[in-house]
Short mmCIF file of C-alpha atoms in Angstrom, two decimals:
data_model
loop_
_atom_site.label_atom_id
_atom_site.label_comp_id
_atom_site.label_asym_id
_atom_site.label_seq_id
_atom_site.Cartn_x
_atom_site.Cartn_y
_atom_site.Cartn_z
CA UNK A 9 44.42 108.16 121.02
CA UNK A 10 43.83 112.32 120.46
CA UNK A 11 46.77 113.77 122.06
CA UNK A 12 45.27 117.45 121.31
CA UNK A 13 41.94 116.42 121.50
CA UNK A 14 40.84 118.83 118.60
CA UNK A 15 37.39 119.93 118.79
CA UNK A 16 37.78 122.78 116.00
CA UNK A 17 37.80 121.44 112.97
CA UNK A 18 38.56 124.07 110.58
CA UNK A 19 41.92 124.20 112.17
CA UNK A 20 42.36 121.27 109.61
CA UNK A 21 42.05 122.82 106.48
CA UNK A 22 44.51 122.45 103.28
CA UNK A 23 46.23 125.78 104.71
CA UNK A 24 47.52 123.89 107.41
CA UNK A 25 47.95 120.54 106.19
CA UNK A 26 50.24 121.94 103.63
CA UNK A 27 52.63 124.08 105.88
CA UNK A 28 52.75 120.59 108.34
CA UNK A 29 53.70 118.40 105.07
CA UNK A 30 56.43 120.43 104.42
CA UNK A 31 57.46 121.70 107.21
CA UNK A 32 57.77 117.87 108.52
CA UNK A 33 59.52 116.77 104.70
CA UNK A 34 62.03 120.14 105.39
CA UNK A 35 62.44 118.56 108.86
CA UNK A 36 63.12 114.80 108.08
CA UNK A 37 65.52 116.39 106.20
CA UNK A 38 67.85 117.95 108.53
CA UNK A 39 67.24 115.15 110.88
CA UNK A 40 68.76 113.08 108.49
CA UNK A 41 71.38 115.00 108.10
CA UNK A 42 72.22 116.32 111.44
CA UNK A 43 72.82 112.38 111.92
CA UNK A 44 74.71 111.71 109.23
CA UNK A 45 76.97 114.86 109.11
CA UNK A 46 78.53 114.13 112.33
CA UNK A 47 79.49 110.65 111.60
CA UNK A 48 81.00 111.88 107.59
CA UNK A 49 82.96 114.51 109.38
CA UNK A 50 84.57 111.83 111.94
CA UNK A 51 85.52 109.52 108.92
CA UNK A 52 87.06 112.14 107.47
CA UNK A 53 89.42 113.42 110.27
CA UNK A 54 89.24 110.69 112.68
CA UNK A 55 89.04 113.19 115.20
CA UNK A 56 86.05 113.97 117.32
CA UNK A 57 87.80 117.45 118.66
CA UNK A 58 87.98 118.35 115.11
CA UNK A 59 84.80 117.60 113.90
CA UNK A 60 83.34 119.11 117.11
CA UNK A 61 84.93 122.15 115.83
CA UNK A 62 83.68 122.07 112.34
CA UNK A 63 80.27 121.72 113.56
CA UNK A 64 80.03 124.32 116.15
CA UNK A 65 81.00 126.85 113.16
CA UNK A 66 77.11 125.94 111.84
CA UNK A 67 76.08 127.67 115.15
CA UNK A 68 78.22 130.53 114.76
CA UNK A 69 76.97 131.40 111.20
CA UNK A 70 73.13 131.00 113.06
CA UNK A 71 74.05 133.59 115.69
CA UNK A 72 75.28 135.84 113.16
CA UNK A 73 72.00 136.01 111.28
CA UNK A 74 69.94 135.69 113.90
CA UNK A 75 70.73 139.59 114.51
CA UNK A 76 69.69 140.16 110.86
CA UNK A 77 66.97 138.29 109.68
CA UNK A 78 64.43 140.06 111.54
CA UNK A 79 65.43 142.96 109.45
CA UNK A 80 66.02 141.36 106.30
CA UNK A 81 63.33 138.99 106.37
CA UNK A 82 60.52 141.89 107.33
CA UNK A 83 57.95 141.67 105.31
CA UNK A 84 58.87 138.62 103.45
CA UNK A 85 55.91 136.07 103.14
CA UNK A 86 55.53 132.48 104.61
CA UNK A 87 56.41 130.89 101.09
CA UNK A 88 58.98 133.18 100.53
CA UNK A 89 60.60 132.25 104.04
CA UNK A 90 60.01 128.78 103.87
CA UNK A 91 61.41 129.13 99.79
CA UNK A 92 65.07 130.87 101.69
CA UNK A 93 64.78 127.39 104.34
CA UNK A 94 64.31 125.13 101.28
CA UNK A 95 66.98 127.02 99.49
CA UNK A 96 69.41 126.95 102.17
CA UNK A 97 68.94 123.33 102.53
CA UNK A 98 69.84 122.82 98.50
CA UNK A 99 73.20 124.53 99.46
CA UNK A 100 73.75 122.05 102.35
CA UNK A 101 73.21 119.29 100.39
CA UNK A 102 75.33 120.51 97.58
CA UNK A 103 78.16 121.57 99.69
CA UNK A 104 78.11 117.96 101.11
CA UNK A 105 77.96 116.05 98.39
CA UNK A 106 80.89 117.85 96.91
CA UNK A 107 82.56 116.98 100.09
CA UNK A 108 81.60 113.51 99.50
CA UNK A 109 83.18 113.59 96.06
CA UNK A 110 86.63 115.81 97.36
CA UNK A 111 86.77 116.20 101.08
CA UNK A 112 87.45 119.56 101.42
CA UNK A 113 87.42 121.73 104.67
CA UNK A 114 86.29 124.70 102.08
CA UNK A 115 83.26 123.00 100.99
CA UNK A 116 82.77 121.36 104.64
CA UNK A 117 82.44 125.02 106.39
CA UNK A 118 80.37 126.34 103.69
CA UNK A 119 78.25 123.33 104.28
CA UNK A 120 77.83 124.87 107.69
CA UNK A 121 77.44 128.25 106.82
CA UNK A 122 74.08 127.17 104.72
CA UNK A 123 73.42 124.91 107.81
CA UNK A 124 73.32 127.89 110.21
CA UNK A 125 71.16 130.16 107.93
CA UNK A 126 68.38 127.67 107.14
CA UNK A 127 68.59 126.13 110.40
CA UNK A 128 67.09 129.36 112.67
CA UNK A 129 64.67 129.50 109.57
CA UNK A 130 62.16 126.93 110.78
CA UNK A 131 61.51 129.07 113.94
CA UNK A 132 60.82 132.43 112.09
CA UNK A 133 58.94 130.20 109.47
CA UNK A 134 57.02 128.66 112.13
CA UNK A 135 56.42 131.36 114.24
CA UNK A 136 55.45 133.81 111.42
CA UNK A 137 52.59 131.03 110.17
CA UNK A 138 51.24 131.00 113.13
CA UNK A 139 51.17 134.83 113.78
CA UNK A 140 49.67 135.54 110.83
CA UNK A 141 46.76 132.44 110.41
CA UNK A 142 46.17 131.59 113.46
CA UNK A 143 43.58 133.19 115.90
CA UNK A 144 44.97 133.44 119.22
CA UNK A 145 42.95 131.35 121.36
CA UNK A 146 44.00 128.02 118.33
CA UNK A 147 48.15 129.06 118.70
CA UNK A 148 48.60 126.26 122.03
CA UNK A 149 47.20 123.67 119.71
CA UNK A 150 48.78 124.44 116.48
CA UNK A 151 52.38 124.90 118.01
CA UNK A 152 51.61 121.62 119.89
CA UNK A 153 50.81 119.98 116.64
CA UNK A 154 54.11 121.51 115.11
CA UNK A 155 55.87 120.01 117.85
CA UNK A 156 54.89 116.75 117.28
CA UNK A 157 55.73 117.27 114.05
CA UNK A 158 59.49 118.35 114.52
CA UNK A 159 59.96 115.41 117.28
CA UNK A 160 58.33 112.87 114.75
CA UNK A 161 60.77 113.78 111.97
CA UNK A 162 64.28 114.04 114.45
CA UNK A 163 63.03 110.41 115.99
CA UNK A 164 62.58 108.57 112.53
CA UNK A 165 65.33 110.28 110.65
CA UNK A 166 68.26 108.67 112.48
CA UNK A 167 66.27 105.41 112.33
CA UNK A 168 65.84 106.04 108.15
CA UNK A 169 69.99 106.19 107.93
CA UNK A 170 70.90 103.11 110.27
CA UNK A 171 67.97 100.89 108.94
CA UNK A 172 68.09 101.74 105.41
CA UNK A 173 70.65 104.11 104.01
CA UNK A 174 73.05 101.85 106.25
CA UNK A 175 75.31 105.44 106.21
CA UNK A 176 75.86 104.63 102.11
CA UNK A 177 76.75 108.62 101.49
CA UNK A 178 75.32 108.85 98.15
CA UNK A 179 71.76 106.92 99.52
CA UNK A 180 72.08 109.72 102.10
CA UNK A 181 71.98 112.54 100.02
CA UNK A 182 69.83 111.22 97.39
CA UNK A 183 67.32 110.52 99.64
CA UNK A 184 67.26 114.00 101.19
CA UNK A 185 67.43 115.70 97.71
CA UNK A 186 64.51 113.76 96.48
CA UNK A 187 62.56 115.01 99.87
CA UNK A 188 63.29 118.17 99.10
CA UNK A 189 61.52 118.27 95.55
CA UNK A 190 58.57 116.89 97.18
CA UNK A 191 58.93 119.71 99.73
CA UNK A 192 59.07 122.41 96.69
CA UNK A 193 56.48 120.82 94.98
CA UNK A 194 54.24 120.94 97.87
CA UNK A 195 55.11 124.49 98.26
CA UNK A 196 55.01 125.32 94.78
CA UNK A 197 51.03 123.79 94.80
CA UNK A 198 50.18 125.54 98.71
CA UNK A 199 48.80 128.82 99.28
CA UNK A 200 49.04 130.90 102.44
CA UNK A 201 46.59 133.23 103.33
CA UNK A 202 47.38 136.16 105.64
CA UNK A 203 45.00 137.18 108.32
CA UNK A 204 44.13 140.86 109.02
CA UNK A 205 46.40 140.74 112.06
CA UNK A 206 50.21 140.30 109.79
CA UNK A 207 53.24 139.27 111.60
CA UNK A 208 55.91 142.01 111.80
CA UNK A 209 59.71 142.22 113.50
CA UNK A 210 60.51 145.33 114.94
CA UNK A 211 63.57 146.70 113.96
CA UNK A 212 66.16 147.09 117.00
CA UNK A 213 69.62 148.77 117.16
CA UNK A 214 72.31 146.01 118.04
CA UNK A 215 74.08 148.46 121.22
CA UNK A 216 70.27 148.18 122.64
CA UNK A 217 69.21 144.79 121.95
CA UNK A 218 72.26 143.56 124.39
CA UNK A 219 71.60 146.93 126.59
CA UNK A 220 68.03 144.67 126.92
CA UNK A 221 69.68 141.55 127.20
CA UNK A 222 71.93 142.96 130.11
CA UNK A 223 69.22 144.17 132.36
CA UNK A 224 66.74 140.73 131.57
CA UNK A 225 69.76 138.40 132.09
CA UNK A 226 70.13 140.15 135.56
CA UNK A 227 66.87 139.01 136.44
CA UNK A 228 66.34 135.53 134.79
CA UNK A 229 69.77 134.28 134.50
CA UNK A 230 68.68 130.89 136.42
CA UNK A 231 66.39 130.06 133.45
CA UNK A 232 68.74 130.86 130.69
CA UNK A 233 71.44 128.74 132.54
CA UNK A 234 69.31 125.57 132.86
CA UNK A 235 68.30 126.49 128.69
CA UNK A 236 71.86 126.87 128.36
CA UNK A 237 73.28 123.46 129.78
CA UNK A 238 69.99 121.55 128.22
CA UNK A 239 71.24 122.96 124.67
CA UNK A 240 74.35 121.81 125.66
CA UNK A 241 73.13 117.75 126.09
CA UNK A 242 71.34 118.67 123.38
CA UNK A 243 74.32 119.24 121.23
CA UNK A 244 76.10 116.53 122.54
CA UNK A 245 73.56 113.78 121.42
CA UNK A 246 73.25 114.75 118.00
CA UNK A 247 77.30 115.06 117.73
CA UNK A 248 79.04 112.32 120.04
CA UNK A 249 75.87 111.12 120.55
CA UNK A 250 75.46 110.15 116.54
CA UNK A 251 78.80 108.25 115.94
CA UNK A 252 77.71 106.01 119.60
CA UNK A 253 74.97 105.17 117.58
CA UNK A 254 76.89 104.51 114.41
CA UNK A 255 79.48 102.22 116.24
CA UNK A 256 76.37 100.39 118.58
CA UNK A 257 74.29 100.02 115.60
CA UNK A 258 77.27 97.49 113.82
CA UNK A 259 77.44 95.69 117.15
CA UNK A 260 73.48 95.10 117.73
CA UNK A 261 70.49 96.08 115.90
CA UNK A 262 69.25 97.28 119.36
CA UNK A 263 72.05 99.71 119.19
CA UNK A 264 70.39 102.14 116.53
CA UNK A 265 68.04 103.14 118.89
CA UNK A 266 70.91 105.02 121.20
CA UNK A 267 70.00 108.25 119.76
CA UNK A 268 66.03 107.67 119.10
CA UNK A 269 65.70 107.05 122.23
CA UNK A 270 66.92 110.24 123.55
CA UNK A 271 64.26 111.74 121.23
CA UNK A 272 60.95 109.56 121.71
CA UNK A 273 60.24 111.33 125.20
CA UNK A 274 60.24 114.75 123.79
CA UNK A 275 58.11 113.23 120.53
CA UNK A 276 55.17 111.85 123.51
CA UNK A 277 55.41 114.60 126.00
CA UNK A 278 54.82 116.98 123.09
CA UNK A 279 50.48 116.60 123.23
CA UNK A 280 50.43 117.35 126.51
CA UNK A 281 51.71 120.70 126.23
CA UNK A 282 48.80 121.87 125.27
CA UNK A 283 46.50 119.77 127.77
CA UNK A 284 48.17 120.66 131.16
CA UNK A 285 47.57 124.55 131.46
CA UNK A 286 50.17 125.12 134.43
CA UNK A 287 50.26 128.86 136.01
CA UNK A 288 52.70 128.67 138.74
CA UNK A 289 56.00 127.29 138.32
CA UNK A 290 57.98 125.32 141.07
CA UNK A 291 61.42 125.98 140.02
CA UNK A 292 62.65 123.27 143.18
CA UNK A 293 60.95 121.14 141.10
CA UNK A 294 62.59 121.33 137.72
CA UNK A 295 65.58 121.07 139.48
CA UNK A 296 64.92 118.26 141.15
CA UNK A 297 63.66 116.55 137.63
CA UNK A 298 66.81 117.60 136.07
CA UNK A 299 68.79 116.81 139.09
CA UNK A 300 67.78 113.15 138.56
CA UNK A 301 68.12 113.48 134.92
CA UNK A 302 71.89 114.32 135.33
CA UNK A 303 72.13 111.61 138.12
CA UNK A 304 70.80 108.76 135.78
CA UNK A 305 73.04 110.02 132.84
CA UNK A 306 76.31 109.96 134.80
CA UNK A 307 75.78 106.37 135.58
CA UNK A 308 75.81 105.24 131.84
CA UNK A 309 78.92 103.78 131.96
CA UNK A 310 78.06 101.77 135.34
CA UNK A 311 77.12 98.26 133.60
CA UNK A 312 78.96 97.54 130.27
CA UNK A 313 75.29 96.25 128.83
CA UNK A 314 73.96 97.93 126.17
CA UNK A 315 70.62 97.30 127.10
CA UNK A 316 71.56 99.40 130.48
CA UNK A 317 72.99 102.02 127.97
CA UNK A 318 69.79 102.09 126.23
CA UNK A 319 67.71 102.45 129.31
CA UNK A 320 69.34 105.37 131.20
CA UNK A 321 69.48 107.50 128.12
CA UNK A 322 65.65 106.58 127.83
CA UNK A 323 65.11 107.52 131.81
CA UNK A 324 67.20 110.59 131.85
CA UNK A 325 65.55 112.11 128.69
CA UNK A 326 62.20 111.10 129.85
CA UNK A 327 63.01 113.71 132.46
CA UNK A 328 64.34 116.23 130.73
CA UNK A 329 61.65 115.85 128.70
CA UNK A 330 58.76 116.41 131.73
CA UNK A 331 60.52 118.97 133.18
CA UNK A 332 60.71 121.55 129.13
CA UNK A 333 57.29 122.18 129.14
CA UNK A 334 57.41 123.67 133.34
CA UNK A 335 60.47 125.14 131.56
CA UNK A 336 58.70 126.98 128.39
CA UNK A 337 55.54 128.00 130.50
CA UNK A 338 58.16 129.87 133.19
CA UNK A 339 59.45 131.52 130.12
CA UNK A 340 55.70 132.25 129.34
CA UNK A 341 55.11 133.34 132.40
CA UNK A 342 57.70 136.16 132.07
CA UNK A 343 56.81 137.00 127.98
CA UNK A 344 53.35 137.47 129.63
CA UNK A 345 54.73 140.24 132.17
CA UNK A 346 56.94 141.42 129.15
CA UNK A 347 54.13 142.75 127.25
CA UNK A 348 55.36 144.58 124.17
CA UNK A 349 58.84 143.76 124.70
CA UNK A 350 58.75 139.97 125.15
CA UNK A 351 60.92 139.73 121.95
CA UNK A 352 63.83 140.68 124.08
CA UNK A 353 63.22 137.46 126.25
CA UNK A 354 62.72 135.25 123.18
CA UNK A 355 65.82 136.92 121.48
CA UNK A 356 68.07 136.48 124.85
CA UNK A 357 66.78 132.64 125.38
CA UNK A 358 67.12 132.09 121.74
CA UNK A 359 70.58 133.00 121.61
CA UNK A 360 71.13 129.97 124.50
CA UNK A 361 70.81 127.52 122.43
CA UNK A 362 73.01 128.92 119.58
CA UNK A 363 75.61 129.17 122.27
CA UNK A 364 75.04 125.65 122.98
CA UNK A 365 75.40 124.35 119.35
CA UNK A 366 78.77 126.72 119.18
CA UNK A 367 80.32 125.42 122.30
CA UNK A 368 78.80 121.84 122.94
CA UNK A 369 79.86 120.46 119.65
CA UNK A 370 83.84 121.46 120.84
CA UNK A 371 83.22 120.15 124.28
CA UNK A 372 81.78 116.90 123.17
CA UNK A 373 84.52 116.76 120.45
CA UNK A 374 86.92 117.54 122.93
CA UNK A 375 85.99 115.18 125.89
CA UNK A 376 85.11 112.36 123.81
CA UNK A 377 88.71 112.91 122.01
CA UNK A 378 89.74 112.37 125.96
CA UNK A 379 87.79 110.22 127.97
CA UNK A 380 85.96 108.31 125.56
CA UNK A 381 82.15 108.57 123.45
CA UNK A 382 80.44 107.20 126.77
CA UNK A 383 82.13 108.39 128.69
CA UNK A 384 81.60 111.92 127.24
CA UNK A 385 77.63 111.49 129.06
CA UNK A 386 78.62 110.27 132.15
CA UNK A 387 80.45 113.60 132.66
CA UNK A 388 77.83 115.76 130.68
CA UNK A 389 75.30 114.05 134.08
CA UNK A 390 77.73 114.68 136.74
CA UNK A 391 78.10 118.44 135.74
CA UNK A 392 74.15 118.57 134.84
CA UNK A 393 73.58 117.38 138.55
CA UNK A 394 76.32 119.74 139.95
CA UNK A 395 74.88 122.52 138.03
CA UNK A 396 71.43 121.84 139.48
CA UNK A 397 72.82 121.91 142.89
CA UNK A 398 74.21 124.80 142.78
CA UNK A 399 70.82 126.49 141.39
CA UNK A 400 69.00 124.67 143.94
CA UNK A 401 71.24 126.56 146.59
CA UNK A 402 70.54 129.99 144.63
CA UNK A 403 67.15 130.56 142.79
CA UNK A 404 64.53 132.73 144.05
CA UNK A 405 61.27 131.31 144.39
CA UNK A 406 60.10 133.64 142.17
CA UNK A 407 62.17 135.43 139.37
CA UNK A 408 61.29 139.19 139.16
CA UNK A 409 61.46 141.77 136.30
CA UNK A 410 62.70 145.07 136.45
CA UNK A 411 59.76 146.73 135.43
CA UNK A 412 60.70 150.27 136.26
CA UNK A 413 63.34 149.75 133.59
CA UNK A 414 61.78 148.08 131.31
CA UNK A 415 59.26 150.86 131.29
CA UNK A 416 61.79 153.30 130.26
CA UNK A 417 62.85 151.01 127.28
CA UNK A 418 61.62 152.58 123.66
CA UNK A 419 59.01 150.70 122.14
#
């Protein structure tokens, strides 16, 4: 089955091949770990609250450089960025295997810190390789392609721990320590060729990148809450979400599949990015999909089967899952009418998820601390549904730009 249907072939040259190799080995990686690190925390503190909170300060550290790298970074090329990524996954690992050794909450938060900087490093690694190598009518395919990637890597990786590292800590790190070699090896043996056209961040002042973010978020503050509250399921999965897995996984074999099966929808809907080329959005309609989503989520703890467990998470992320690519083209849409200063919109929807990761991670932590793991879901649905409602009630059918400001803005 061609899910891209790729009828250029020199889009598969050695160039790419080697960015995908490691970029998927850099990727198993953190999958591995963003299951495993929830779950090492727990056993350490035996509180979820608390190891919400630990986690949530790898988001933090993210936000904070996500207002420098484009400055620090300029001019920096793909192997050096992707050398910082692979370097900022060697202090992760080391960080958390002295934690494994002496639990520590010093070596636990700078275990987060490197977490945070390497993690916002596969975007501007990503997105720089493509800027700079790709011709622009090849850049659907290739970030399709990278998306399958990422989603391949984040479905397997939990599977890798519960089916074969059964959560021994020192398999766990060894493994991802010996991935990354074959990562810097790989990268140590690639080349990367710019194009004429190089990739460069513009420089912006701090006071006018939020005076930017003000006037968008005016306009498109619908979008960035439904990114917003996504990011925050999101987050909730790979924290709560990882130690249901743990606990189901002893009870069934069946069980290890809780969180994989969040993640398979996203891994097949991925192709078909690039095949459907939607121009007008129906924002009813994501809402609706989501609406359902929420609806089929806060019935999780309805039957006490895990097989019904398994099922709704399946169902409700299958819809998530249709309705992010209706969300990235809207956002496309409006980088479109953006022109030269779309990297506001990317900054300002970027920084949604980070908020998510710094925030869901405490209210996961904290509600599971409450009412329970599953039952944690159940209310993450009923406020996803309530949330959709209320948008429903208050979108435009169109979301407009301020264009006479954005005019005015510097370039």
């Amino acid at each position: 089955m061609r899910l891209w249907s790729i009828r250029n072939k020199t889009l598969l040259n050695n160039q790419l091949s080697s960015f995908l190799i490691i970029l998927f080995f850099l990727f198993l990686i953190d999958a591995i770990l963003s299951y495993w690190v929830p779950n090492f925390i727990q056993n350490i503190y035996h509180n979820s609250f608390y190891m919400g909170l630990i986690v949530s300060a790898s988001s933090i550290v993210g936000l904070a450089f996500d207002m420098v790298f484009s400055e620090v970074l300029g001019g920096r090329t793909v192997s050096q960025v992707v050398g910082l990524l692979g370097g900022g996954i060697f202090f992760f690992i080391l960080f958390l295997s002295l934690s494994s050794f002496k639990p520590s909450l010093i070596f636990l938060l700078l275990a987060m810190a490197s977490w945070g900087f390497y993690y916002d490093l596969f975007n501007f690694s990503s997105q720089q390789y493509v800027a700079e190598t790709t011709l622009l009518p090849d850049r659907p395919l290739i970030w399709s392609v990278i998306s399958f990637i990422r989603n391949l890597a984040y479905f397997i990786g939990p599977l890798i721990v519960v089916k074969l590292l059964f959560n021994n800590n020192q398999a766990v790190l060894l493994s991802v320590f010996i991935t990354l070699i074959l990562a810097g090896l790989k990268l140590k043996s690639s080349v990367f060729k710019r194009s004429k056209n190089t990739f460069r961040h513009r420089a912006v002042s701090f006071l006018a990148e939020l005076n930017h973010w003000w006037v968008l978020l005016d306009h498109v503050w619908p979008l960035l809450i439904i990114s917003l509250f996504l990011g925050l399921i999101d987050a909730t999965y790979w924290t709560t979400g990882t130690i249901i897995t743990n606990n189901l996984a002893q009870i069934s074999t069946w069980g290890g599949l809780f969180l994989s099966l969040y993640i398979l929808p996203f891994l097949l809907s991925g192709g078909f990015i690039y095949k459907f080329h939607i121009k007008t959005i129906h924002y009813h309609l994501v809402l609706s999909l989501l609406f359902l989503a929420g609806t089929f989520l806060a019935s999780i703890n309805f039957l006490p089967y895990l097989w019904w467990k398994l099922a709704i998470v399946f169902i409700s992320s299958t819809l998530i899952a249709i309705s992010q690519p209706l969300i990235n083209t809207a956002y496309t849409n409006l980088l479109v009418r953006l022109g030269r200063h779309r990297e506001h919109l990317i900054g300002l929807s970027d920084s949604m998820l980070n908020l998510a990761y710094i925030f869901g991670p405490i209210i996961a932590g904290g509600l599971a601390a409450w009412v329970g793991n599953i039952n944690t879901f159940a209310i993450m649905g009923i406020s996803l549904g309530l949330i959709t409602i209320f948008l429903w009630l208050t979108i435009p059918s169109q979301l407009r730009l301020p264009q006479k400001e954005i005019s005015q803005w510097e370039e």
